[in-house]
mmCIF file of C-alpha atoms in Angstrom:
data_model
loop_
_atom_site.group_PDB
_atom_site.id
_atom_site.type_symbol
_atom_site.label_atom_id
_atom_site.label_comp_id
_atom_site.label_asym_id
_atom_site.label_seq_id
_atom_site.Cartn_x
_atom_site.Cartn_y
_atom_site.Cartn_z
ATOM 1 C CA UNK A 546 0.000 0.000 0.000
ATOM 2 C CA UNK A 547 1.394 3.525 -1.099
ATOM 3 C CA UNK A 548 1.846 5.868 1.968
ATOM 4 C CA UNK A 549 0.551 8.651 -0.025
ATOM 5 C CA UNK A 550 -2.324 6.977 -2.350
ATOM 6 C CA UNK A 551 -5.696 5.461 -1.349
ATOM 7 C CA UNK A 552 -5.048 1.476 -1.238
ATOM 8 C CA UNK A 553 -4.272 0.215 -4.695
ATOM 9 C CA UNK A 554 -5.951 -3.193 -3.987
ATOM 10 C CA UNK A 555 -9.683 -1.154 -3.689
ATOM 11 C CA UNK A 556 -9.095 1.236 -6.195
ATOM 12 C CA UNK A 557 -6.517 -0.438 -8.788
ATOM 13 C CA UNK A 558 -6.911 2.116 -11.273
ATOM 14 C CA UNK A 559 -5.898 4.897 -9.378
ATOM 15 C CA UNK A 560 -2.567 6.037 -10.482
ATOM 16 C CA UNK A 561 -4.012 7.119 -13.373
ATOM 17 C CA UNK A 562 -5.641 10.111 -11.883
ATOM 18 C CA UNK A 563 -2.571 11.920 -12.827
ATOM 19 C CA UNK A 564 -3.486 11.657 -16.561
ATOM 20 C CA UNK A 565 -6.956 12.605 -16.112
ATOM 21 C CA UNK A 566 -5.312 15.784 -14.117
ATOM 22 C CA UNK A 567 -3.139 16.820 -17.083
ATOM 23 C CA UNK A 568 -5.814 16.131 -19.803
ATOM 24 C CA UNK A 569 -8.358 18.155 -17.823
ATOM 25 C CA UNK A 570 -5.550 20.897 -17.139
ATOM 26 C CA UNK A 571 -4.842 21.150 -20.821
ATOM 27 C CA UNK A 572 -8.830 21.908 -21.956
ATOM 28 C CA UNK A 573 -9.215 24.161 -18.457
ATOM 29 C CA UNK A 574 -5.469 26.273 -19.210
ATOM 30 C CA UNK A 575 -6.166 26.419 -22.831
ATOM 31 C CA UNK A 576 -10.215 27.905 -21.922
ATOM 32 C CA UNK A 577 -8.458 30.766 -19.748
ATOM 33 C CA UNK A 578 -5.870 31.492 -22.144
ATOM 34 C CA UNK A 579 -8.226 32.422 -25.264
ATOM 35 C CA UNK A 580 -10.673 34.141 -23.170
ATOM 36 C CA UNK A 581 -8.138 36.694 -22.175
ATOM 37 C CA UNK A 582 -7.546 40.100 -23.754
ATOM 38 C CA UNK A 583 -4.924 38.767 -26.228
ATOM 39 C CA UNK A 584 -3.860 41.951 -27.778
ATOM 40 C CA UNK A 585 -0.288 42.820 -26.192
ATOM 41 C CA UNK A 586 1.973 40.258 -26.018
ATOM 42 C CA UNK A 587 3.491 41.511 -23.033
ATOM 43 C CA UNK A 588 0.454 41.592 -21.240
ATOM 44 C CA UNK A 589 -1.059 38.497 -22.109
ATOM 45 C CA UNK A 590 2.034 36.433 -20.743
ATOM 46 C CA UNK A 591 2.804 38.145 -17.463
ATOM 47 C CA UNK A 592 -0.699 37.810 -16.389
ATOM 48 C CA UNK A 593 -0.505 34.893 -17.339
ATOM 49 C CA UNK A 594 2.385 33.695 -15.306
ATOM 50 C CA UNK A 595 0.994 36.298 -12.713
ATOM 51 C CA UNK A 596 -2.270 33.904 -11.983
ATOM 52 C CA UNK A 597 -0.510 30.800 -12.393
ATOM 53 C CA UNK A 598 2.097 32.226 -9.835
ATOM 54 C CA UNK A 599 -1.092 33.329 -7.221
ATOM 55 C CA UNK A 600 -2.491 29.994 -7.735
ATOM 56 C CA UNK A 601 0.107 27.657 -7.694
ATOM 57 C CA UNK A 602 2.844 28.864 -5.027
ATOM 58 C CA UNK A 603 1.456 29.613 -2.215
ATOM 59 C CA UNK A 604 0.013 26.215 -1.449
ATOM 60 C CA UNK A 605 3.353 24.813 -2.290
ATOM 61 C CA UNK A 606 5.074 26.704 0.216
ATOM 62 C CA UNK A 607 2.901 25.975 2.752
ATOM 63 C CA UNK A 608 2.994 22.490 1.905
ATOM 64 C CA UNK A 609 6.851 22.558 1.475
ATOM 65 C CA UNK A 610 7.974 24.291 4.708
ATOM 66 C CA UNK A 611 5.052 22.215 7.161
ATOM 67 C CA UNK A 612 6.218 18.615 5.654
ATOM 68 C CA UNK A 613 10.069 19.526 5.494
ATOM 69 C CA UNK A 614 9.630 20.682 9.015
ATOM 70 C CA UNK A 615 7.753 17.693 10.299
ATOM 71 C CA UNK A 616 10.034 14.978 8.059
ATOM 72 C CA UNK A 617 13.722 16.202 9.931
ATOM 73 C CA UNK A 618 11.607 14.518 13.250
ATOM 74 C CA UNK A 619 10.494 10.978 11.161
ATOM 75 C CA UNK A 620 12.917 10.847 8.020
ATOM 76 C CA UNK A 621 17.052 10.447 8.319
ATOM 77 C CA UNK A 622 18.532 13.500 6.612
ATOM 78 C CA UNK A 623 20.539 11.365 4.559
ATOM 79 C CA UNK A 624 17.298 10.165 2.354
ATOM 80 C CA UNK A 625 18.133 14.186 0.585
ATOM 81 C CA UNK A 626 14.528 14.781 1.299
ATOM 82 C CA UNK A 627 15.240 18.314 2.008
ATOM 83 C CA UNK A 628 16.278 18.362 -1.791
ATOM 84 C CA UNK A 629 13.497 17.252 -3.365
ATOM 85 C CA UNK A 630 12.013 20.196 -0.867
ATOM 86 C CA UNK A 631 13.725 22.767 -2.783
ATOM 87 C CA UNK A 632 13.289 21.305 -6.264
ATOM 88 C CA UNK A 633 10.002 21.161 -5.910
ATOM 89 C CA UNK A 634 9.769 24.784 -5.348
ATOM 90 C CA UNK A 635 11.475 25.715 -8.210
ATOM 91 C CA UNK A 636 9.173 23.434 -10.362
ATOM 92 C CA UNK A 637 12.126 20.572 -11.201
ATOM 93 C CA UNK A 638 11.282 17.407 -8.848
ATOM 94 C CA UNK A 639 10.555 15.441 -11.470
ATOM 95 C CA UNK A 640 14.033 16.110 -13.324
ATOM 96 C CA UNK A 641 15.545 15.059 -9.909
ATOM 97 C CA UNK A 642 13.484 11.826 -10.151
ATOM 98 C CA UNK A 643 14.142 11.461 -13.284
ATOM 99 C CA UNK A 644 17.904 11.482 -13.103
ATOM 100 C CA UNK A 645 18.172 9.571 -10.277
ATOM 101 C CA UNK A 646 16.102 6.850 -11.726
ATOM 102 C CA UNK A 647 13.806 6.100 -8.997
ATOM 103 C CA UNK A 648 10.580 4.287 -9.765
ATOM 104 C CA UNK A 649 7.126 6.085 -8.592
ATOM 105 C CA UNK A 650 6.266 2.731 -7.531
ATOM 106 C CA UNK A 651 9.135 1.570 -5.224
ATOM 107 C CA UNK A 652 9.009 1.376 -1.466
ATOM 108 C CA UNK A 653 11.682 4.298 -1.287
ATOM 109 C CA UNK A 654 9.894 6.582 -3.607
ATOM 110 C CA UNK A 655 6.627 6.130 -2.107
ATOM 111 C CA UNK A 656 7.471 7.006 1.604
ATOM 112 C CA UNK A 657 9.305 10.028 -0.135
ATOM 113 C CA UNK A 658 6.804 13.260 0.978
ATOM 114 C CA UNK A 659 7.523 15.268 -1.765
ATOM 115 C CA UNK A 660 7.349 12.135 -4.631
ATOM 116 C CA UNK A 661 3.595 13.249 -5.751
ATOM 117 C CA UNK A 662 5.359 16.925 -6.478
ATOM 118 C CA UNK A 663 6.651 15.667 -10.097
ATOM 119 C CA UNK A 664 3.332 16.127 -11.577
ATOM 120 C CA UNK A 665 3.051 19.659 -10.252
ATOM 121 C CA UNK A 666 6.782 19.922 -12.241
ATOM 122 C CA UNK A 667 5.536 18.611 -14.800
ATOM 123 C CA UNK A 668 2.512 21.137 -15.206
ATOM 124 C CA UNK A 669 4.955 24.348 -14.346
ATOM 125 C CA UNK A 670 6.873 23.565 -17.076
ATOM 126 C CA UNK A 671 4.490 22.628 -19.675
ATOM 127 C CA UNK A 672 3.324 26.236 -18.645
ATOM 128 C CA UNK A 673 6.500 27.887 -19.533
ATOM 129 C CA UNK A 674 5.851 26.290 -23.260
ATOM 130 C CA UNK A 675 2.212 26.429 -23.925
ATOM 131 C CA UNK A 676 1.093 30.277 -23.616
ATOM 132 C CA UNK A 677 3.710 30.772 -26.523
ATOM 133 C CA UNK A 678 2.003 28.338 -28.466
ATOM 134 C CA UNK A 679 -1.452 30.124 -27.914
ATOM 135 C CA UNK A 680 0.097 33.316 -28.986
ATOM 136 C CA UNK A 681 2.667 32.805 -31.555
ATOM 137 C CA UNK A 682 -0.366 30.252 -33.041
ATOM 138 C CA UNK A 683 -2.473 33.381 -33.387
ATOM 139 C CA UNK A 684 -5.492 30.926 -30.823
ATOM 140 C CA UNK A 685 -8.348 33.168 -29.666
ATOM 141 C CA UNK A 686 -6.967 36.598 -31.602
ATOM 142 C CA UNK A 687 -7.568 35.233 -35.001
ATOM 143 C CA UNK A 688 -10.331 32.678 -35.660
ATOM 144 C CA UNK A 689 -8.898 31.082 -38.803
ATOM 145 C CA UNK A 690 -5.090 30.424 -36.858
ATOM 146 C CA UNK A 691 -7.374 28.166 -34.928
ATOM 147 C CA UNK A 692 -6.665 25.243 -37.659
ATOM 148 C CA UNK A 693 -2.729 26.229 -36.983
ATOM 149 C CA UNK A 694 -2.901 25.902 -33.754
ATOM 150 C CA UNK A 695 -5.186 22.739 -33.911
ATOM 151 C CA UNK A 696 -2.700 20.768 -36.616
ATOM 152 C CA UNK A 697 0.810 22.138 -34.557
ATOM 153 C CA UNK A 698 -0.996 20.371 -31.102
ATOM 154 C CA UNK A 699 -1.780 17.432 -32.837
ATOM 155 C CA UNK A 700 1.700 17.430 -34.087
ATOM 156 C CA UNK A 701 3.257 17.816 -31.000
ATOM 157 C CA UNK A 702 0.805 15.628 -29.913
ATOM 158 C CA UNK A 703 1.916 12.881 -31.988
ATOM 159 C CA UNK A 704 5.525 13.029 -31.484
ATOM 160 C CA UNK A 705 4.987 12.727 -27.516
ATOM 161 C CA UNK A 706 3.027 10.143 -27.425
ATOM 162 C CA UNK A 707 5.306 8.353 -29.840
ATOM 163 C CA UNK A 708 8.199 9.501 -27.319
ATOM 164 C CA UNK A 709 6.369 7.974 -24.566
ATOM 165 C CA UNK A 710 5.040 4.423 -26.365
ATOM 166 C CA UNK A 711 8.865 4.527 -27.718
ATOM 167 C CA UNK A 712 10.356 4.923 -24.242
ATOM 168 C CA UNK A 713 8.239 2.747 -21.087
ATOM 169 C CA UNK A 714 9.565 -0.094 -22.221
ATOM 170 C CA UNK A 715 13.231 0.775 -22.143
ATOM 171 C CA UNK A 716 13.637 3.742 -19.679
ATOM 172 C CA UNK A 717 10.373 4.220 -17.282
ATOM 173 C CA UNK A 718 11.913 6.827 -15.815
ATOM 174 C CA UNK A 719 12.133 9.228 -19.000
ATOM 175 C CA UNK A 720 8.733 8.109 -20.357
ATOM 176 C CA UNK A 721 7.101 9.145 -16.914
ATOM 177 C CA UNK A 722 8.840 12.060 -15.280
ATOM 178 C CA UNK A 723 9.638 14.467 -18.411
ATOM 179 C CA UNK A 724 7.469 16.498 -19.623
ATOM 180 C CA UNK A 725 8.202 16.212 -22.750
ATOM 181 C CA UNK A 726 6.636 12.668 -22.758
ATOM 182 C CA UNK A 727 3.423 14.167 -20.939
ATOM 183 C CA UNK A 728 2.897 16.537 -23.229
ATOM 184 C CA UNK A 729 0.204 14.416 -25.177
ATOM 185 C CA UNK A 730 -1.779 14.169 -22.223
ATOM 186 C CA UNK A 731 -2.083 18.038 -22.148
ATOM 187 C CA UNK A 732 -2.517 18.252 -25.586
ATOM 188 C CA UNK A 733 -5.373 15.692 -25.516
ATOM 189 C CA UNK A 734 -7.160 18.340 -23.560
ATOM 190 C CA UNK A 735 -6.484 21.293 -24.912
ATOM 191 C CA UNK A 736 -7.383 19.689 -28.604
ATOM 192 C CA UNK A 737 -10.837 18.751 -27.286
ATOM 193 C CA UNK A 738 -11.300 22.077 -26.818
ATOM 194 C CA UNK A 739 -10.543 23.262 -29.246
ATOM 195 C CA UNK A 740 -12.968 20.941 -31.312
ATOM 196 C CA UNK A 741 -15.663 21.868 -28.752
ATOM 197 C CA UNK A 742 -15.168 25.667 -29.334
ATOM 198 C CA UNK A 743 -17.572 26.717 -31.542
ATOM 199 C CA UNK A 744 -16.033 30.536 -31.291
ATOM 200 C CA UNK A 745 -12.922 29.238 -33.469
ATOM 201 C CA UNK A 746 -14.431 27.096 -36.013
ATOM 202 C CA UNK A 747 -17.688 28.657 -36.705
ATOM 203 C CA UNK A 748 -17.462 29.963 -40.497
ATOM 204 C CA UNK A 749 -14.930 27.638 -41.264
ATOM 205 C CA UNK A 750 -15.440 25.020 -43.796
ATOM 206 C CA UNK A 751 -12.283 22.699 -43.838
ATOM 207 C CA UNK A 752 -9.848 21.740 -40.958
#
């Protein structure tokens, strides 16, 4: 039984919350990002960052300082779970679990405090990508560049979850820490959106 999941033996199935999480993340980020006044680049990714910053970080500190606090009473210092404290602020746990090549699913990893922190990595830095995409892609400013940005997802799409199929069987670590290998999941999200949005393909008669 994981210390920090519900019992796997009742609910077998549910590690793969984390893929439901980025999927819906991708349709909810992708919503927010067209909706906004898109006309200054400038503007449009600061307050971008700015929310995602408000949101996201406070929480995390909270989190971080409470359970690094509490784990120098119950964990020896030389598990380096201090370190995975301060990656996770920065938004990099998961290259840190990546590189050191520990399985999610092993004893050690799962009586690590700060393991279930990757995903958030993994969502910071898919941020630091995808609000380029929406702009540079011409998404919610333009309501024909909505077929550019659809095809470059599905793309991008494509090539991840190639990555991913490509890489579990050889090297679990890459195919489930980096991002780049996640970024399908988000994608798959952000796509059905995009299908859903009647604002970007209404008057057009191709894809």
């Amino acid at each position: 039984m994981s210390t920090f999941h519900f019992n796997p033996e009742i609910f077998p199935s549910g590690y793969l919350g984390v893929d439901i999480f980025f999927i819906i993340s991708g349709y909810v980020i992708t919503s927010s990002l067209i909706k906004r006044d898109n006309k200054d680049f400038n503007n449009f990714i600061i307050s971008f960052f700015e929310r995602r910053i408000k949101r996201l970080l406070p929480g995390l500190i909270f989190f971080t300082i409470v359970i690094s606090f509490l784990s120098c009473f119950f964990i020896p210092l030389n598990q380096n779970f201090l370190g995975y404290a301060s990656r996770s602020l920065l938004g990099i746990s998961n290259l840190s679990f990546y590189k050191n090549s520990l399985d999610y699913f092993a004893t050690s990893t799962k009586l690590n405090p700060f393991a279930h922190t990757w995903s958030l990595a993994v969502e910071a830095q898919f941020y630091f990508i995808f609000p380029f995409l929406i702009w540079f892609t011409g998404y919610g400013r333009e309501k024909k560049k909505g077929k550019y940005f659809a095809f470059l997802m599905l793309l991008i799409s494509i090539s991840s979850l190639v990555s991913y199929l490509f890489l579990f069987p050889n090297n679990q670590s890459a195919a489930y820490y980096l991002t780049q290998n996640r970024f399908w999941e988000f994608l798959s999200g952000s796509l059905l959106f995009t299908f859903l949005n009647n604002k970007t393909f209404k008057n057009t008669k191709t894809f």
